[in-house]
Amino acid sequence: MGLLSKRHTRMLVLAKPRHQSPNEPDHGEAALIHFIWLTQPGSRPFSFINSLAVLAAASNHLDPIIMWCNEVPRNNPNWYMVKDLFEVRPIEMPEEIGGVPLTQIQYKADVLRLQILQKLGGIYLDTDTLLLKGLHPLVGPEMVLARESSDSLAMSPIICKPEAEFIKVWLDRIPRALEVGTWAYHAVNLPVEISKEIPCDIRPQGEFFPFDLRHNYLFDDGRADEHMQRMGDPYALHVYETYWAGYLSGVDETYMRTRDTLFARLFRDLV
């Protein structure tokens, strides 16, 4: 896994800035993809699933990728497999926002992604969001979010222009939202409230979250055809690495090449 395959070498070329056809919209930096990888004592290592997310972005979106890191992973074959597909930019983890401590690494990443997008704009993806096709058709509005459930909006993907008003208000209101005490309220419920005040292109749930998490559609052996019909035509799948850890911990190159699950079928060509 330490050596790039011919397919991965092609992705490396595609991940660099590309020449544009005369008929293609010029999205510029608005189409850049941002990932964040944060490390602290006890945090999980960069996984095979995380490497698949990078490979899927490089293969399907075809625009430069930035990986924001407070610490570059060492002696990690999954990182080494994809490190040439993105530009690493250093970043420090925030310890507070508006005087409210950020004690969870997830909350630190939540704040960082909004701060990065407020300054640069572009596309933010979690490292367990795997693209199935490019996101260029969604680039253009000042703010784009995806519905995660009937009462929540997701923090991956986020697509926006620099200095988007929605992002500014979101950051301003996070400190008070954190004091609510409900897990991830600031991340998935607060943007629903803001969307009632500030225009936002909210994408249908099926474009990024087509499956009910109560059912094991992605990792159900032998029923890939059935579940493929259920999936529809999403832009990506957020595979919830923590929620599905029991299944994803067993996913590696051998799994991808030998198992007849929907997950293996969708992303087999990446390995």
Short mmCIF file of C-alpha atoms in Angstrom, two decimals:
data_model
loop_
_atom_site.label_atom_id
_atom_site.label_comp_id
_atom_site.label_asym_id
_atom_site.label_seq_id
_atom_site.Cartn_x
_atom_site.Cartn_y
_atom_site.Cartn_z
CA MET A 1 0.00 0.00 0.00
CA GLY A 2 3.04 2.27 0.27
CA LEU A 3 3.41 2.51 -3.51
CA LEU A 4 1.00 4.36 -5.76
CA SER A 5 -0.76 2.19 -8.32
CA LYS A 6 -1.10 3.35 -11.92
CA ARG A 7 -4.63 4.55 -11.08
CA HIS A 8 -3.37 6.51 -8.07
CA THR A 9 -0.61 8.05 -10.19
CA ARG A 10 -3.30 9.25 -12.61
CA MET A 11 -5.22 10.74 -9.68
CA LEU A 12 -2.09 12.61 -8.64
CA VAL A 13 -2.06 14.32 -12.02
CA LEU A 14 -5.78 15.06 -11.82
CA ALA A 15 -5.46 16.53 -8.34
CA LYS A 16 -3.17 19.29 -9.62
CA PRO A 17 -4.59 22.50 -11.14
CA ARG A 18 -6.04 21.62 -14.52
CA HIS A 19 -6.54 23.43 -17.79
CA GLN A 20 -10.08 24.57 -18.34
CA SER A 21 -12.17 24.21 -21.45
CA PRO A 22 -13.68 27.42 -22.89
CA ASN A 23 -17.21 26.20 -22.14
CA GLU A 24 -16.51 25.24 -18.53
CA PRO A 25 -17.50 27.66 -15.72
CA ASP A 26 -14.53 29.17 -13.91
CA HIS A 27 -15.10 28.27 -10.27
CA GLY A 28 -11.52 29.10 -9.24
CA GLU A 29 -10.81 28.49 -5.56
CA ALA A 30 -14.54 28.04 -4.93
CA ALA A 31 -14.13 24.42 -6.07
CA LEU A 32 -11.12 23.61 -3.85
CA ILE A 33 -11.74 20.75 -1.43
CA HIS A 34 -10.73 21.18 2.22
CA PHE A 35 -10.21 18.27 4.61
CA ILE A 36 -9.12 18.63 8.25
CA TRP A 37 -7.05 16.08 10.16
CA LEU A 38 -6.44 16.81 13.83
CA THR A 39 -4.30 14.76 16.20
CA GLN A 40 -4.15 14.80 19.98
CA PRO A 41 -3.31 12.16 22.63
CA GLY A 42 -5.77 9.30 22.35
CA SER A 43 -7.21 10.32 18.97
CA ARG A 44 -7.69 7.67 16.33
CA PRO A 45 -5.13 7.20 13.54
CA PHE A 46 -5.67 8.16 9.90
CA SER A 47 -7.58 5.13 8.61
CA PHE A 48 -8.10 3.22 5.40
CA ILE A 49 -11.54 4.85 5.15
CA ASN A 50 -9.93 8.29 5.40
CA SER A 51 -7.57 7.40 2.56
CA LEU A 52 -10.57 6.29 0.49
CA ALA A 53 -12.19 9.70 1.07
CA VAL A 54 -9.11 11.41 -0.39
CA LEU A 55 -8.97 8.98 -3.31
CA ALA A 56 -12.68 9.49 -4.03
CA ALA A 57 -12.27 13.27 -4.00
CA ALA A 58 -9.22 13.16 -6.29
CA SER A 59 -10.89 10.72 -8.66
CA ASN A 60 -14.29 12.38 -8.94
CA HIS A 61 -13.93 16.10 -8.29
CA LEU A 62 -10.67 16.78 -10.17
CA ASP A 63 -9.76 19.99 -8.33
CA PRO A 64 -6.93 20.61 -5.85
CA ILE A 65 -7.30 19.26 -2.32
CA ILE A 66 -6.01 20.89 0.86
CA MET A 67 -5.46 18.84 4.03
CA TRP A 68 -5.32 21.04 7.13
CA CYS A 69 -3.30 19.38 9.91
CA ASN A 70 -2.03 20.29 13.33
CA GLU A 71 0.34 17.29 13.14
CA VAL A 72 1.23 15.17 10.12
CA PRO A 73 0.67 11.44 10.79
CA ARG A 74 3.88 9.42 11.14
CA ASN A 75 4.48 5.79 10.17
CA ASN A 76 0.95 5.53 8.82
CA PRO A 77 0.61 3.56 5.55
CA ASN A 78 -2.90 4.92 4.90
CA TRP A 79 -1.55 8.47 4.98
CA TYR A 80 1.46 7.59 2.85
CA MET A 81 -0.83 6.04 0.22
CA VAL A 82 -2.54 9.38 -0.51
CA LYS A 83 -0.21 12.13 0.76
CA ASP A 84 0.81 13.14 -2.76
CA LEU A 85 -2.81 13.87 -3.69
CA PHE A 86 -3.18 16.95 -1.49
CA GLU A 87 -1.37 20.01 -0.19
CA VAL A 88 -0.75 19.92 3.56
CA ARG A 89 -1.33 23.20 5.38
CA PRO A 90 -0.52 23.55 9.09
CA ILE A 91 -3.17 24.75 11.51
CA GLU A 92 -3.52 25.05 15.28
CA MET A 93 -6.45 23.60 17.17
CA PRO A 94 -8.60 26.28 18.80
CA GLU A 95 -9.05 25.93 22.55
CA GLU A 96 -12.09 28.19 22.84
CA ILE A 97 -14.57 30.30 20.91
CA GLY A 98 -16.10 33.41 22.39
CA GLY A 99 -14.75 32.44 25.79
CA VAL A 100 -16.40 28.99 25.73
CA PRO A 101 -13.86 26.11 26.00
CA LEU A 102 -13.72 23.58 23.15
CA THR A 103 -13.04 20.34 25.01
CA GLN A 104 -13.94 17.85 22.26
CA ILE A 105 -11.67 17.37 19.24
CA GLN A 106 -14.82 17.14 17.09
CA TYR A 107 -15.92 20.59 18.26
CA LYS A 108 -12.48 22.01 17.49
CA ALA A 109 -12.78 20.64 13.95
CA ASP A 110 -16.29 22.12 13.67
CA VAL A 111 -15.01 25.60 14.47
CA LEU A 112 -11.91 25.26 12.27
CA ARG A 113 -13.87 24.31 9.15
CA LEU A 114 -16.06 27.39 9.49
CA GLN A 115 -13.06 29.66 10.10
CA ILE A 116 -11.26 28.25 7.05
CA LEU A 117 -14.31 28.60 4.81
CA GLN A 118 -15.07 32.09 6.06
CA LYS A 119 -11.64 33.19 4.90
CA LEU A 120 -11.13 31.08 1.75
CA GLY A 121 -14.48 29.68 0.69
CA GLY A 122 -14.56 26.36 -1.14
CA ILE A 123 -15.82 22.88 -0.28
CA TYR A 124 -15.37 21.24 3.10
CA LEU A 125 -15.64 17.45 3.42
CA ASP A 126 -15.21 15.19 6.43
CA THR A 127 -12.64 12.44 6.03
CA ASP A 128 -15.44 9.87 6.04
CA THR A 129 -17.41 11.56 3.23
CA LEU A 130 -16.72 9.63 0.02
CA LEU A 131 -17.57 11.33 -3.26
CA LEU A 132 -19.31 9.42 -6.03
CA LYS A 133 -19.21 12.33 -8.49
CA GLY A 134 -17.91 15.87 -8.73
CA LEU A 135 -19.53 18.71 -6.79
CA HIS A 136 -19.15 21.42 -9.45
CA PRO A 137 -22.92 21.61 -10.15
CA LEU A 138 -23.41 22.76 -6.54
CA VAL A 139 -20.76 25.49 -6.64
CA GLY A 140 -22.12 28.99 -7.22
CA PRO A 141 -24.54 30.03 -4.44
CA GLU A 142 -23.04 31.89 -1.51
CA MET A 143 -23.91 29.04 0.86
CA VAL A 144 -24.75 25.37 0.29
CA LEU A 145 -25.57 22.78 2.95
CA ALA A 146 -27.08 19.30 2.84
CA ARG A 147 -30.02 18.06 4.84
CA GLU A 148 -28.99 15.27 7.20
CA SER A 149 -32.41 14.61 8.69
CA SER A 150 -35.77 16.32 9.00
CA ASP A 151 -34.48 18.62 11.74
CA SER A 152 -30.74 18.87 11.03
CA LEU A 153 -28.25 20.11 8.45
CA ALA A 154 -24.88 18.45 8.01
CA MET A 155 -21.42 19.98 8.52
CA SER A 156 -20.14 17.90 5.61
CA PRO A 157 -20.39 18.99 2.90
CA ILE A 158 -20.26 22.75 3.32
CA ILE A 159 -19.85 24.75 0.11
CA CYS A 160 -19.58 28.52 0.27
CA LYS A 161 -17.99 31.70 -0.96
CA PRO A 162 -15.42 33.61 1.13
CA GLU A 163 -16.92 35.88 3.79
CA ALA A 164 -20.35 34.26 3.47
CA GLU A 165 -22.81 35.93 5.82
CA PHE A 166 -24.20 32.55 6.87
CA ILE A 167 -20.77 31.38 8.09
CA LYS A 168 -20.17 34.65 9.97
CA VAL A 169 -23.47 34.38 11.83
CA TRP A 170 -22.87 30.67 12.50
CA LEU A 171 -19.51 31.40 14.14
CA ASP A 172 -20.98 34.28 16.13
CA ARG A 173 -23.72 32.06 17.56
CA ILE A 174 -21.67 28.95 18.35
CA PRO A 175 -20.62 30.02 21.87
CA ARG A 176 -24.21 30.35 23.08
CA ALA A 177 -25.19 27.16 21.20
CA LEU A 178 -22.46 25.21 23.00
CA GLU A 179 -23.99 26.20 26.31
CA VAL A 180 -27.21 24.39 25.36
CA GLY A 181 -25.45 21.16 26.31
CA THR A 182 -26.98 18.98 23.56
CA TRP A 183 -24.36 17.05 21.58
CA ALA A 184 -23.66 18.68 18.19
CA TYR A 185 -26.52 21.19 18.57
CA HIS A 186 -24.15 23.95 17.39
CA ALA A 187 -23.20 21.86 14.36
CA VAL A 188 -26.43 20.44 12.96
CA ASN A 189 -29.38 22.23 14.62
CA LEU A 190 -28.09 25.79 14.78
CA PRO A 191 -27.69 26.05 10.97
CA VAL A 192 -31.35 25.08 10.58
CA GLU A 193 -32.28 28.15 12.66
CA ILE A 194 -29.91 30.38 10.70
CA SER A 195 -31.30 29.14 7.38
CA LYS A 196 -34.66 30.67 8.32
CA GLU A 197 -32.99 34.10 8.38
CA ILE A 198 -30.24 33.93 5.75
CA PRO A 199 -30.60 32.38 2.28
CA CYS A 200 -28.94 29.00 1.85
CA ASP A 201 -29.16 26.35 -0.87
CA ILE A 202 -30.20 23.29 1.13
CA ARG A 203 -29.64 20.10 -0.83
CA PRO A 204 -32.07 17.19 -0.43
CA GLN A 205 -31.13 14.50 2.07
CA GLY A 206 -30.81 11.87 -0.64
CA GLU A 207 -27.89 13.67 -2.31
CA PHE A 208 -25.51 12.89 0.59
CA PHE A 209 -27.43 10.84 3.15
CA PRO A 210 -29.59 8.42 1.15
CA PHE A 211 -29.73 5.64 3.75
CA ASP A 212 -31.54 5.22 7.04
CA LEU A 213 -28.84 4.53 9.64
CA ARG A 214 -31.06 1.95 11.29
CA HIS A 215 -30.29 -0.43 8.42
CA ASN A 216 -27.00 -1.94 7.35
CA TYR A 217 -27.32 -1.29 3.64
CA LEU A 218 -23.66 -0.53 2.90
CA PHE A 219 -22.13 -3.62 4.49
CA ASP A 220 -24.82 -6.23 3.86
CA ASP A 221 -23.15 -9.09 1.97
CA GLY A 222 -24.79 -10.44 -1.15
CA ARG A 223 -27.50 -7.76 -1.50
CA ALA A 224 -25.58 -5.01 -3.29
CA ASP A 225 -27.94 -4.93 -6.30
CA GLU A 226 -30.98 -4.49 -4.07
CA HIS A 227 -29.39 -1.74 -2.00
CA MET A 228 -28.01 0.01 -5.09
CA GLN A 229 -31.57 0.57 -6.30
CA ARG A 230 -32.48 1.95 -2.89
CA MET A 231 -29.54 4.38 -2.93
CA GLY A 232 -30.58 6.54 -5.87
CA ASP A 233 -27.95 8.85 -7.40
CA PRO A 234 -26.19 10.72 -4.56
CA TYR A 235 -23.16 12.98 -4.90
CA ALA A 236 -21.48 11.24 -1.99
CA LEU A 237 -21.95 8.95 0.96
CA HIS A 238 -21.17 10.05 4.49
CA VAL A 239 -20.23 6.70 6.00
CA TYR A 240 -20.14 7.80 9.67
CA GLU A 241 -16.83 6.20 10.64
CA THR A 242 -17.61 6.27 14.36
CA TYR A 243 -21.17 4.94 14.04
CA TRP A 244 -20.21 2.10 11.66
CA ALA A 245 -16.84 1.41 13.33
CA GLY A 246 -17.66 -2.27 13.83
CA TYR A 247 -17.90 -2.73 10.06
CA LEU A 248 -15.38 -0.16 8.83
CA SER A 249 -12.58 -1.43 11.05
CA GLY A 250 -12.53 -4.56 8.90
CA VAL A 251 -12.42 -2.71 5.58
CA ASP A 252 -9.07 -2.93 3.80
CA GLU A 253 -7.81 -3.66 0.28
CA THR A 254 -8.66 -7.36 0.61
CA TYR A 255 -12.21 -6.53 1.72
CA MET A 256 -12.65 -4.11 -1.17
CA ARG A 257 -11.55 -6.68 -3.73
CA THR A 258 -13.33 -9.76 -2.38
CA ARG A 259 -16.56 -8.81 -0.61
CA ASP A 260 -19.89 -8.37 -2.39
CA THR A 261 -21.24 -5.45 -0.37
CA LEU A 262 -22.57 -2.17 -1.70
CA PHE A 263 -19.65 -0.33 -0.08
CA ALA A 264 -17.06 -2.54 -1.76
CA ARG A 265 -18.81 -2.32 -5.10
CA LEU A 266 -19.09 1.48 -5.05
CA PHE A 267 -15.46 2.18 -4.13
CA ARG A 268 -13.57 -0.90 -5.35
CA ASP A 269 -12.01 0.91 -8.28
CA LEU A 270 -10.22 3.29 -5.91
CA VAL A 271 -7.86 0.58 -4.61
#
